[in-house]
Coordinates of C-alpha atoms in Angstrom, one line a residue:
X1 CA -5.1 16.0 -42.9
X2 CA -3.7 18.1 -40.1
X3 CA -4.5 17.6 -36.9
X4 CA -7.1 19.6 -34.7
X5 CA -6.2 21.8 -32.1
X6 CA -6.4 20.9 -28.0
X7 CA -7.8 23.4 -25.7
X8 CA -5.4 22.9 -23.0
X9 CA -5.0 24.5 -19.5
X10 CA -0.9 23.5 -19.6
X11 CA 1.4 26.3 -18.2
X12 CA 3.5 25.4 -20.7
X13 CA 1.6 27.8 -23.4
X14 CA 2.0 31.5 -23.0
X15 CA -0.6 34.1 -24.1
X16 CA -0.4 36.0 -26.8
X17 CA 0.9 39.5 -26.6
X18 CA -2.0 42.6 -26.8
X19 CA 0.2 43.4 -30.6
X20 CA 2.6 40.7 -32.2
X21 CA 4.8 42.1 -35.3
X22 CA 5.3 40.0 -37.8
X23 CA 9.1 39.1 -36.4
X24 CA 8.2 38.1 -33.2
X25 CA 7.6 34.1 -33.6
X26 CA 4.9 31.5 -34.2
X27 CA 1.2 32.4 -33.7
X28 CA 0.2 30.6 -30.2
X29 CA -2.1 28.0 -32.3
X30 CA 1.4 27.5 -34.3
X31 CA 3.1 27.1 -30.4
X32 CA 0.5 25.1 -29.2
X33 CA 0.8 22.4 -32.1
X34 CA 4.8 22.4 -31.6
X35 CA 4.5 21.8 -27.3
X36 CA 1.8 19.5 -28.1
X37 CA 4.2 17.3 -30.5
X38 CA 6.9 17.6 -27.6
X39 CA 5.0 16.3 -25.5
X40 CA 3.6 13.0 -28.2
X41 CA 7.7 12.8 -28.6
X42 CA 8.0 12.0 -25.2
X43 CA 5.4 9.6 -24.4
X44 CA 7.0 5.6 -24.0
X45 CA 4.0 3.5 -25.9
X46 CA 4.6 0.2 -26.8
X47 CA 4.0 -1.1 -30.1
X48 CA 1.1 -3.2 -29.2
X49 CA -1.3 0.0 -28.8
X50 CA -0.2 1.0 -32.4
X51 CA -1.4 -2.4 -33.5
X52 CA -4.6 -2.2 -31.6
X53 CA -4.9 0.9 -33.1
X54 CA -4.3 -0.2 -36.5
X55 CA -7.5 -2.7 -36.6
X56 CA -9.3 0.5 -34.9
X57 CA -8.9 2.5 -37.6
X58 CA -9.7 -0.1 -40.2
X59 CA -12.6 -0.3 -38.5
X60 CA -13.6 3.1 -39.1
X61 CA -12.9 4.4 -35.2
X62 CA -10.9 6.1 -33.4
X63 CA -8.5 4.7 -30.4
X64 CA -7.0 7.0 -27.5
X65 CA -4.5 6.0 -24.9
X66 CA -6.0 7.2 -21.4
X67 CA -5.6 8.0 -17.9
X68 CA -2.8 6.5 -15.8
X69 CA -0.9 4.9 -19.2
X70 CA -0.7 8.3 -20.4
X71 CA 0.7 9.7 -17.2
X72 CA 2.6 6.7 -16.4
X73 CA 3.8 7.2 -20.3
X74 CA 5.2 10.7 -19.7
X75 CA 6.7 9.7 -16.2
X76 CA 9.1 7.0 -18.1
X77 CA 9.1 9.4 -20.8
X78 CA 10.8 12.3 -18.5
X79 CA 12.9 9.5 -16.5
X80 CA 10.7 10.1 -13.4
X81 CA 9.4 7.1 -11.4
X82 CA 7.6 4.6 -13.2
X83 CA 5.4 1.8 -13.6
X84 CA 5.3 -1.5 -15.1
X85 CA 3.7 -0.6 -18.4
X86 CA 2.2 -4.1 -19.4
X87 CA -1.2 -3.0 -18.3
X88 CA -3.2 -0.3 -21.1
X89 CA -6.0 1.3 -20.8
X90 CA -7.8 2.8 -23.9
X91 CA -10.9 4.5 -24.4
X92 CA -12.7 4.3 -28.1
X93 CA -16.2 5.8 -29.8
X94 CA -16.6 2.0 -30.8
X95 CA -19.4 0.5 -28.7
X96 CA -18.8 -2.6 -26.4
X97 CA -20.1 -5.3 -29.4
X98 CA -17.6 -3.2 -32.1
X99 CA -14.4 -3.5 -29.6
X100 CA -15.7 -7.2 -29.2
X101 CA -15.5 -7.5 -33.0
X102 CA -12.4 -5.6 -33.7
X103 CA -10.6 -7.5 -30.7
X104 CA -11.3 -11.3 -32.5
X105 CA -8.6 -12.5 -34.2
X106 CA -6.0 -10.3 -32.9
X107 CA -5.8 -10.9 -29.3
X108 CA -4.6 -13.2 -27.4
X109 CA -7.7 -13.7 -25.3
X110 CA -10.9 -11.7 -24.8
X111 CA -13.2 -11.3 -21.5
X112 CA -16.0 -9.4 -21.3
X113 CA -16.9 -9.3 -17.7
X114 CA -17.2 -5.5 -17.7
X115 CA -19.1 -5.0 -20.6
X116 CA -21.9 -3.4 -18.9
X117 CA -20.0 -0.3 -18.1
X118 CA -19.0 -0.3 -21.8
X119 CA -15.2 -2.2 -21.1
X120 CA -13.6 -4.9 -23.3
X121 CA -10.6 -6.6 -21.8
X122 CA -8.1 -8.7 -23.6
X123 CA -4.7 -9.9 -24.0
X124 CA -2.0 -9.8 -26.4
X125 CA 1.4 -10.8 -25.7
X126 CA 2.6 -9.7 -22.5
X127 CA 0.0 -7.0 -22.0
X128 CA -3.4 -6.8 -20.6
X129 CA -5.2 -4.1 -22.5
X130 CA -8.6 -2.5 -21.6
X131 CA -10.8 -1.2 -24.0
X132 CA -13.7 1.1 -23.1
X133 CA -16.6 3.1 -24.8
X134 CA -16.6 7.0 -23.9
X135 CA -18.5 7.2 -21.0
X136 CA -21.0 10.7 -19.7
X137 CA -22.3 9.0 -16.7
X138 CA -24.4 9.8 -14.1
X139 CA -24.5 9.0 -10.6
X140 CA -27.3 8.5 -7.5
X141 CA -25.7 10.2 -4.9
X142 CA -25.8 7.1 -2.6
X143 CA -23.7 5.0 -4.1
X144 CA -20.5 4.8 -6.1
X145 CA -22.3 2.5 -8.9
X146 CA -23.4 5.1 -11.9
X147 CA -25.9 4.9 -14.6
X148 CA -23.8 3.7 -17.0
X149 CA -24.2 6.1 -20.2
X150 CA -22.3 6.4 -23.2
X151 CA -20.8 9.0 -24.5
X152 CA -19.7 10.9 -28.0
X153 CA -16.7 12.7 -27.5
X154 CA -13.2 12.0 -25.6
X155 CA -13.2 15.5 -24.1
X156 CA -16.5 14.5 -22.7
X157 CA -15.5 11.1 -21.0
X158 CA -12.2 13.1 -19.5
X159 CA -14.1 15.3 -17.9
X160 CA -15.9 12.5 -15.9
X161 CA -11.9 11.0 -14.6
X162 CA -10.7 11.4 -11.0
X163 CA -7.8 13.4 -11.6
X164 CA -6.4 16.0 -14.1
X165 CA -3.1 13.8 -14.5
X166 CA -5.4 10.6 -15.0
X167 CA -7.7 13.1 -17.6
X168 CA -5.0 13.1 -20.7
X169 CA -5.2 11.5 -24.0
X170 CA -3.3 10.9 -27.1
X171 CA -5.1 9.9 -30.3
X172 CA -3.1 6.6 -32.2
X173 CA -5.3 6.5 -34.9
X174 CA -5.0 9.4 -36.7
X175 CA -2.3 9.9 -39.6
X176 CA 0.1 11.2 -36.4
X177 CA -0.4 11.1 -32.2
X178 CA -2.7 13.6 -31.4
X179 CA -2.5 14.8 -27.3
X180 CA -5.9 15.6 -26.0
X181 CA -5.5 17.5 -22.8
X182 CA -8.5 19.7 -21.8
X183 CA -7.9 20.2 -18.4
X184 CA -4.0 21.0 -18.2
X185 CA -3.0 17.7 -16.7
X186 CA 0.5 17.7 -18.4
X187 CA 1.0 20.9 -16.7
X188 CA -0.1 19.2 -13.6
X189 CA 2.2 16.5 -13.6
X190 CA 5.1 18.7 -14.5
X191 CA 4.2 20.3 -11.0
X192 CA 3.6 17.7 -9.2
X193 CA 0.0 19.0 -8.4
X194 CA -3.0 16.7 -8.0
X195 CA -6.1 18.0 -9.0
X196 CA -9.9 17.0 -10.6
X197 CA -11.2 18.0 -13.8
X198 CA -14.1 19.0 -12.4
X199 CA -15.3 20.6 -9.0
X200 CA -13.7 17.9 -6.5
X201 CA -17.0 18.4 -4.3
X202 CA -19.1 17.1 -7.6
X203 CA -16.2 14.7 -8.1
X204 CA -16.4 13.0 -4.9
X205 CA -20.1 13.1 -4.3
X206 CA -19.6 10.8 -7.5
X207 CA -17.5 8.9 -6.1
X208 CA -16.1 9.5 -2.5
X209 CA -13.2 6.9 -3.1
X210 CA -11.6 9.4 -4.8
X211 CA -10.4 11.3 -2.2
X212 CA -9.3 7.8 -0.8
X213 CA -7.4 7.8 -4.1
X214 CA -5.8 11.3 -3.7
X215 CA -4.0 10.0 -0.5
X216 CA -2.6 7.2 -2.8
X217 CA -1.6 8.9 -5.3
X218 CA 0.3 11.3 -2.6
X219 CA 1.7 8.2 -1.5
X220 CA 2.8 6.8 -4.9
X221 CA 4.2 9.7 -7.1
X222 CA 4.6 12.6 -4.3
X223 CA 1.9 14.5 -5.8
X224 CA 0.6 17.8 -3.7
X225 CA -3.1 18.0 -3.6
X226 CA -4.4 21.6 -4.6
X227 CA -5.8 23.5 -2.2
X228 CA -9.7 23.0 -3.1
X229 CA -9.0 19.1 -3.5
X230 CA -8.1 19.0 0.3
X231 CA -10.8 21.5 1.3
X232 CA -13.3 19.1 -0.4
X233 CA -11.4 16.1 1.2
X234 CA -12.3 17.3 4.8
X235 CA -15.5 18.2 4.1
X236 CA -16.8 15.2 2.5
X237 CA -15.0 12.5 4.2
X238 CA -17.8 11.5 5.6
X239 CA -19.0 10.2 2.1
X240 CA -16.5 7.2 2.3
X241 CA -19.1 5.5 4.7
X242 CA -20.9 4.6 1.0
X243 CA -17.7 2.7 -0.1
X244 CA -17.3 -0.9 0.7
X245 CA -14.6 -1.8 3.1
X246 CA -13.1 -4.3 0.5
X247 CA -12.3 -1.2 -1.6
X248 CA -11.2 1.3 0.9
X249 CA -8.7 -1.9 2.1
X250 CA -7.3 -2.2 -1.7
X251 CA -6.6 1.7 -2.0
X252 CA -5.0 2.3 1.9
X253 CA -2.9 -0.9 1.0
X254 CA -1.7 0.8 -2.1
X255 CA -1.1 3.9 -0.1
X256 CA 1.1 2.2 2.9
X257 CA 3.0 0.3 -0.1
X258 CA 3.6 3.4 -1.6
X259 CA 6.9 5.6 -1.8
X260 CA 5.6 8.3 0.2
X261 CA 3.5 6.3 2.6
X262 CA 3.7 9.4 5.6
X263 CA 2.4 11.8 3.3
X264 CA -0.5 9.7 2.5
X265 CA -1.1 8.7 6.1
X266 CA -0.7 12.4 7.3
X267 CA -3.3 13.5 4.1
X268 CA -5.8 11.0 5.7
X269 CA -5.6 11.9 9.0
X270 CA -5.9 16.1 8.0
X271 CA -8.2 15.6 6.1
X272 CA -10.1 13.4 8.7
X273 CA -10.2 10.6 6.4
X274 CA -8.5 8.5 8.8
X275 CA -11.5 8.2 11.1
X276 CA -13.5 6.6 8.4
X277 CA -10.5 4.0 7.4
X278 CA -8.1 3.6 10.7
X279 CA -9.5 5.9 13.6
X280 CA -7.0 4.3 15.6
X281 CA -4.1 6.0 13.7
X282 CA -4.9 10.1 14.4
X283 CA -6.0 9.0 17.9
X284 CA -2.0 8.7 19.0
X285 CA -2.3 12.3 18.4
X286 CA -3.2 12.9 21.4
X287 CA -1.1 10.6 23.1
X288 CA 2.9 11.4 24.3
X289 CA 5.6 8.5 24.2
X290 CA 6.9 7.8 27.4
X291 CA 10.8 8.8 26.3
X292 CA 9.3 12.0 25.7
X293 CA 11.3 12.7 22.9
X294 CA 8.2 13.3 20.5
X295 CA 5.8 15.6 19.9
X296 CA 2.5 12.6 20.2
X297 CA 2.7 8.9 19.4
X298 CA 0.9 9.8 15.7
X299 CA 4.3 11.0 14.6
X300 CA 6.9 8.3 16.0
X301 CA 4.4 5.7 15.0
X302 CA 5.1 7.6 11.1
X303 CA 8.8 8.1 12.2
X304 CA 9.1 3.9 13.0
X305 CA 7.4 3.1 9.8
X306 CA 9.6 5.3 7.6
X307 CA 12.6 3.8 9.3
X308 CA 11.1 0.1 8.9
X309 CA 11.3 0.9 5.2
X310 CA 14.4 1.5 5.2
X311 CA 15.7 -1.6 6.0
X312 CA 13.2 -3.5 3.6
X313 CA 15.8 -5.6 0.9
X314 CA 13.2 -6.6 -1.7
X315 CA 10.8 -3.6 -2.1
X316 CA 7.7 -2.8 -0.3
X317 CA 6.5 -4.8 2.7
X318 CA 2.8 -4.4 3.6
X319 CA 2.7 -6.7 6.7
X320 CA 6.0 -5.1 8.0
X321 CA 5.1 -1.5 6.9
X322 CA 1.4 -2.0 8.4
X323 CA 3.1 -3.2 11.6
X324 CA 5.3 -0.1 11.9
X325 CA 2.0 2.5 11.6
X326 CA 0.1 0.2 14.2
X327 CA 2.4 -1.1 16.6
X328 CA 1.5 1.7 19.2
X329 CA -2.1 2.3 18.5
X330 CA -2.6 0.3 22.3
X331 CA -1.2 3.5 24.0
X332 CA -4.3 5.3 24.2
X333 CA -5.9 2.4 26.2
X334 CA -3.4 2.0 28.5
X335 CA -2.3 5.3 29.0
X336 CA -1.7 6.1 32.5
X337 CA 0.0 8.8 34.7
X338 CA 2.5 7.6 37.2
X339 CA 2.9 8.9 41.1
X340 CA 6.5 10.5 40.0
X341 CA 4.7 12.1 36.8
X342 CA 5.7 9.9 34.2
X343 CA 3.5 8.7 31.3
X344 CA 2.8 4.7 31.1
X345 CA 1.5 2.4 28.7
X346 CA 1.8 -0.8 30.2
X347 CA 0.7 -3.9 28.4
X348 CA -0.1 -2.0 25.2
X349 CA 1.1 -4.4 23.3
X350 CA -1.4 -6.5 24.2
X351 CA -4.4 -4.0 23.7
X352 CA -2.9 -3.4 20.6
X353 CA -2.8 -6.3 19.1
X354 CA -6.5 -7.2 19.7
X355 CA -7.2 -3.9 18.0
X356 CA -4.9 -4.3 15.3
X357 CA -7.3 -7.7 15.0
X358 CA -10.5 -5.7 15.5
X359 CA -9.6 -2.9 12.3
X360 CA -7.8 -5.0 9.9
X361 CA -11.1 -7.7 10.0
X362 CA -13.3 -4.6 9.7
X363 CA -11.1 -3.7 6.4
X364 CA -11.2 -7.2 5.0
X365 CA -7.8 -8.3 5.4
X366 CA -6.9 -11.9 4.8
X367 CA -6.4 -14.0 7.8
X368 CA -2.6 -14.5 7.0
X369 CA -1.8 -10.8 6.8
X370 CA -4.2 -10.3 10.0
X371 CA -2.2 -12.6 11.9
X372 CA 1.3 -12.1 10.7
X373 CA 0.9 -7.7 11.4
X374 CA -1.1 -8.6 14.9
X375 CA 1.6 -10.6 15.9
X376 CA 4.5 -8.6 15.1
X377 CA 2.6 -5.6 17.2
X378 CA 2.3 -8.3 20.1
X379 CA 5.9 -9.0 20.2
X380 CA 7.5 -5.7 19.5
X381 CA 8.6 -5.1 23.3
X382 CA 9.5 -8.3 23.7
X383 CA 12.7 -7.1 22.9
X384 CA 13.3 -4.5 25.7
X385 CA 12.9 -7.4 28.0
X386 CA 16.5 -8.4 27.2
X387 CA 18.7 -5.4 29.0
X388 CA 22.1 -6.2 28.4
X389 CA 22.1 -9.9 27.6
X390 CA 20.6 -11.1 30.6
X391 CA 18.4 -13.8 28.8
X392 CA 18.8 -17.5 29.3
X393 CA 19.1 -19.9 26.0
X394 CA 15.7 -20.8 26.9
X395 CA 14.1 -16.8 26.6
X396 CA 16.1 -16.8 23.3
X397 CA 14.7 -19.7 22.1
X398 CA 11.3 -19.1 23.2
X399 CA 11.7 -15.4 21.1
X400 CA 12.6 -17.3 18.2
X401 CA 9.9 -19.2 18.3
X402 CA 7.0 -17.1 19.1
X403 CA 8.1 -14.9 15.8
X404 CA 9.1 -18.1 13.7
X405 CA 8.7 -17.1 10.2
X406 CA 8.3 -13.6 11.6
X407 CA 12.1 -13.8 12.7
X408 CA 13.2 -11.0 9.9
X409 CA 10.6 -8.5 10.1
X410 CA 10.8 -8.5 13.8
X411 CA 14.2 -7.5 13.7
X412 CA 13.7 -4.9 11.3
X413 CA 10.7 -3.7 13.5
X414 CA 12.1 -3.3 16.9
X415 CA 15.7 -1.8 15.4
X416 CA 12.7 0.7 13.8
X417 CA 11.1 1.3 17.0
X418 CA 14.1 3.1 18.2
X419 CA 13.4 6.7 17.6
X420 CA 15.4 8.7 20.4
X421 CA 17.2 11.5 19.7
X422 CA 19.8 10.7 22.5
X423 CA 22.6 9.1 20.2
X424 CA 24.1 7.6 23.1
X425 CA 21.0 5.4 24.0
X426 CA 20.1 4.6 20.5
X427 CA 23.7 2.9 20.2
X428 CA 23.1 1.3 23.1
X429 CA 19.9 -0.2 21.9
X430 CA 21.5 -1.1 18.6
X431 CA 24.3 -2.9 20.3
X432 CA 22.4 -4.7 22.7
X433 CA 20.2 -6.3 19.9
X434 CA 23.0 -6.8 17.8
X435 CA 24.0 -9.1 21.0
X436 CA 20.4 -10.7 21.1
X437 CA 21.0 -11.5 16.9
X438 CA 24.2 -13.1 17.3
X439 CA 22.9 -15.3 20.3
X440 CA 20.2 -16.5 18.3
X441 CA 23.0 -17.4 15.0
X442 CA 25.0 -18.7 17.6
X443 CA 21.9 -21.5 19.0
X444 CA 21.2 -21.8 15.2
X445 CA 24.4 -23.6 15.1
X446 CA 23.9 -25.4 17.6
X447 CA 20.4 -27.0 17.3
X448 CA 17.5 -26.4 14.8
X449 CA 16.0 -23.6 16.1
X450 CA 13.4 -22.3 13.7
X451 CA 12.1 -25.5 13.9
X452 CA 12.6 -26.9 17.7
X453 CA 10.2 -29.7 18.5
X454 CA 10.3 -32.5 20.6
X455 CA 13.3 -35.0 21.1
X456 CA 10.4 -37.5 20.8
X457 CA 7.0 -37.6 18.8
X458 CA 3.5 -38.9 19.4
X459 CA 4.1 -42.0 17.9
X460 CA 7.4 -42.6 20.0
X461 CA 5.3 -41.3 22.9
X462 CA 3.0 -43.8 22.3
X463 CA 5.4 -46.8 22.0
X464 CA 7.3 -45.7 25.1
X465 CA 4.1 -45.6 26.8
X466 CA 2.2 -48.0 25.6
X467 CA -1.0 -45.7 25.7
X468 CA -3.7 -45.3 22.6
X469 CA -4.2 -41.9 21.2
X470 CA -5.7 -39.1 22.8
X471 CA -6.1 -36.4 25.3
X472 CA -2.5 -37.9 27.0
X473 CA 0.1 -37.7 24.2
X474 CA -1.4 -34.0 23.7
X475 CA 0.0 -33.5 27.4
X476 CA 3.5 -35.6 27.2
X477 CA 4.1 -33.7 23.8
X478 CA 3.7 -30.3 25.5
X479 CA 5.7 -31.3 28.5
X480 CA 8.8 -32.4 26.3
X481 CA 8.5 -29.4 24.3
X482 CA 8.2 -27.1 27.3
X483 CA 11.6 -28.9 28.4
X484 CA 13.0 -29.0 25.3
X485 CA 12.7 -25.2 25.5
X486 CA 14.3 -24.6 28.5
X487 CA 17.1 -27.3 28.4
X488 CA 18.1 -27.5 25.1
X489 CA 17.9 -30.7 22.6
X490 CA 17.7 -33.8 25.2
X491 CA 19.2 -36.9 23.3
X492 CA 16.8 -40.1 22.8
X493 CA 17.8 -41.1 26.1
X494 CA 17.3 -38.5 28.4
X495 CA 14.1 -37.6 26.4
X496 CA 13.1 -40.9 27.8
X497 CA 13.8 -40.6 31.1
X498 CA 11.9 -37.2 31.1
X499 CA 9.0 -38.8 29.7
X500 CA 9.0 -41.6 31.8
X501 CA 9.6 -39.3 34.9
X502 CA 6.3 -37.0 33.3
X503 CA 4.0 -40.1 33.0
X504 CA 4.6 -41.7 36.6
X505 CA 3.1 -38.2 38.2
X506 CA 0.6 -37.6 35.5
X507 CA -1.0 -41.1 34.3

């Protein structure tokens, strides 16, 4: 049985001459078949799908390989960047109850909790695999929820995906791989071009998290978006007000994580995206750092982050990378023009932290990543309080412990935030933190300073006192701490006296 020809847009195929001779090569359906078996050749697909596959076809149905495995298939395939491959996604004529059936007995474990839009999910082995009926939806307008419909065809249910490079199939249950590709999306990904099967303004009035998507996948792979996708982008953006904010959250949090996080963030705010996710961002555009070495604080805020990265040691870092993009967004609020003509911004650390509060709670962060990125904005001038080593053990200790666990990425942060292009300053800078690092190993040594408490605790407060619990330990604790700070570990002793000393003026 040989297998049917693909309508494909690919660049890859050439058309036909006006006359061929007989000599002059294969007949473009001959071509086609041959590029189209290239391309199966290079596709990295586990054995798992051929097994799924198998009980597919005994079942009398047919089995594709879809979307993002596909593409992610031909990245590894082509030695580009890739991505874990233990998750597959498959689309089938089966119905939902016929994947159901198939899936029993062969996989590990089965959930249906998607069912209703025609998905099957399971497990076998290492891999999660996801299972769903062709789909010809239809949707509202006002929402991103469609009337779920079921389809016939795979070209039909391709033409329904985001993307041309998430709109490619491969057929494993034929007698050989069959690529499906109606829309040239291999020819997209070879250029690096992102693009929708359909019209992107139909697209995205289907669902306006796409174009949130398009800035991800900018971010992730490096795509360009075609000209009409962008054109679309800015004039729908308006549409992502019918998106939750716990989505929009998950798809800028895979754009910041991304490898090409600037791009994304610069798609977003060109597109005027960014006023519906992080307003605060493409507002620095209009704002001019006070070393005036940059055209507006938009692009050293992108310059800081893309340095941050580069000192990340163990891949992507969303509180530090989040930290990077934010730490100036203050500026505008405390913008102010000086008598000798200078630019300030004083205390927009502060102001910036509250609003770094204020947007990541309207995007449904959890409380931990709220607070860690807030406070990392809060202390990133702390630094430039230091001048050339000027500090007193107690101002170091006190730095270590406002960041505690914070310690790393706060180095990383403010050796980021230095963006000047005078070389002479910048070494300066570098060298005068460097100092501020090795006073704080040097006090490590010393005492426990990631952890400095106390010479005493409540319930030697209370002994030493002789005083119940309450309101007055809170107070002696405090006041040995805030010495303990500034002097340095006491002794038992001296703790004692200090205490003693506390308690005869306040009790």
């Amino acid at each position: 049985m040989s297998s049917p020809s693909v309508t494909s847009r690919t660049t890859l195929r050439p058309s036909p001459p006006a006359e061929r001779p007989a000599e002059a090569g294969p007949r473009p359906d001959e071509l086609q078949r041959s590029q189209e078996k290239a391309v199966v050749q290079m596709l990295d697909v586990p054995p798992v799908a051929d097994g799924l596959a198998a009980r597919f076809a005994e079942h009398g149905h047919r089995l594709y390989l879809v979307g993002g495995s596909v593409r992610d298939a031909l990245l590894r395939g082509t030695g580009a960047a890739r991505r874990d491959p233990g998750d597959l996604d498959f689309t089938t004529d089966a119905r939902p109850e016929a994947i159901l059936e198939i899936a029993h007995g062969w996989a590990d474990a089965v959930w249906d909790t998607g069912i209703a839009f025609g998905t099957v999910g399971m497990r076998r082995g290492e891999y999660i695999l996801e299972v769903t009926t062709f789909r010809a939806d239809s949707y509202d307008g006002a929402s991103r929820n469609p009337a779920v419909r079921f389809g016939d065809t795979v070209e039909g249910d391709l033409v329904r995906r985001d993307f041309t490079v998430n709109a490619m199939a491969v057929e494993l249950t034929g007698p050989e791989r069959r690529f499906v590709d109606p829309h040239g999306g291999f020819a997209a990904l070879a250029q690096g071009v992102l693009d929708t099967p359909d019209v992107p303004e139909r697209s995205f009035a289907d669902d306006p998290l796409r174009m949130l998507r398009a800035a991800r996948f900018v971010s992730q792979l490096g795509f360009t978006p075609a000209e009409r996708v962008t054109t679309a982008m800015s004039e729908m953006a308006g549409e992502l007000a019918r998106i939750t904010a716990e989505r929009v959250q998950a798809e800028f949090s895979k754009l910041i994580i991304g490898t090409h996080p600037r791009r994304g963030v610069e798609l977003l705010c060109d597109t005027g995206l960014a006023e519906h996710v992080v307003p605060e961002v493409p507002a620095m555009q209009l704002e001019t750092d006070e070393h005036m070495q940059h055209k507006d604080v938009y692009t050293h805020s992108l310059v800081v982050m893309e340095q941050a990265i580069e000192r990340e040691a163990d891949g992507p870092d969303l509180v530090l990378r989040l930290a990077a993009l934010l730490h100036d967004i203050g500026k505008p609020a405390t913008r102010r023009k000086e008598p000798d003509g200078r630019v300030s911004f004083h205390h927009h650390e502060v102001v910036g932290a509250k609003m770094t509060r204020k947007r990541m709670r309207a995007l449904k962060y959890p409380k931990a990543v709220i607070d860690d990125v807030a406070q990392l904005v809060y202390l990133h001038l702390r630094f430039h309080g230091y001048g050339k080593g000027e500090w007193t053990d107690s101002a170091v200790r006190r730095y270590v412990t406002d960041a505690g666990p914070l310690l790393d990425r706060l180095h990383k942060l403010v050796r980021s935030d230095c963006t000047t292009r005078n070389r002479r300053r910048a070494a300066a800078l570098q060298r005068n933190y460097d100092g501020l690092e090795e006073r704080v190993a040097a006090l490590r040594e010393q005492e426990e300073l990631d952890a400095i408490r106390p010479d005493l605790d409540g319930n030697q407060i209370m002994g030493l006192l002789g005083i119940a619990p309450g309101p007055a330990v809170g107070k002696a604790y405090k006041h040995l701490l805030a010495v303990r700070m500034e002097q340095g570990p006491l002794g038992p002793e001296q703790a004692e006296a200090e205490l003693r000393a506390w308690a005869a003026e306040n009790l």
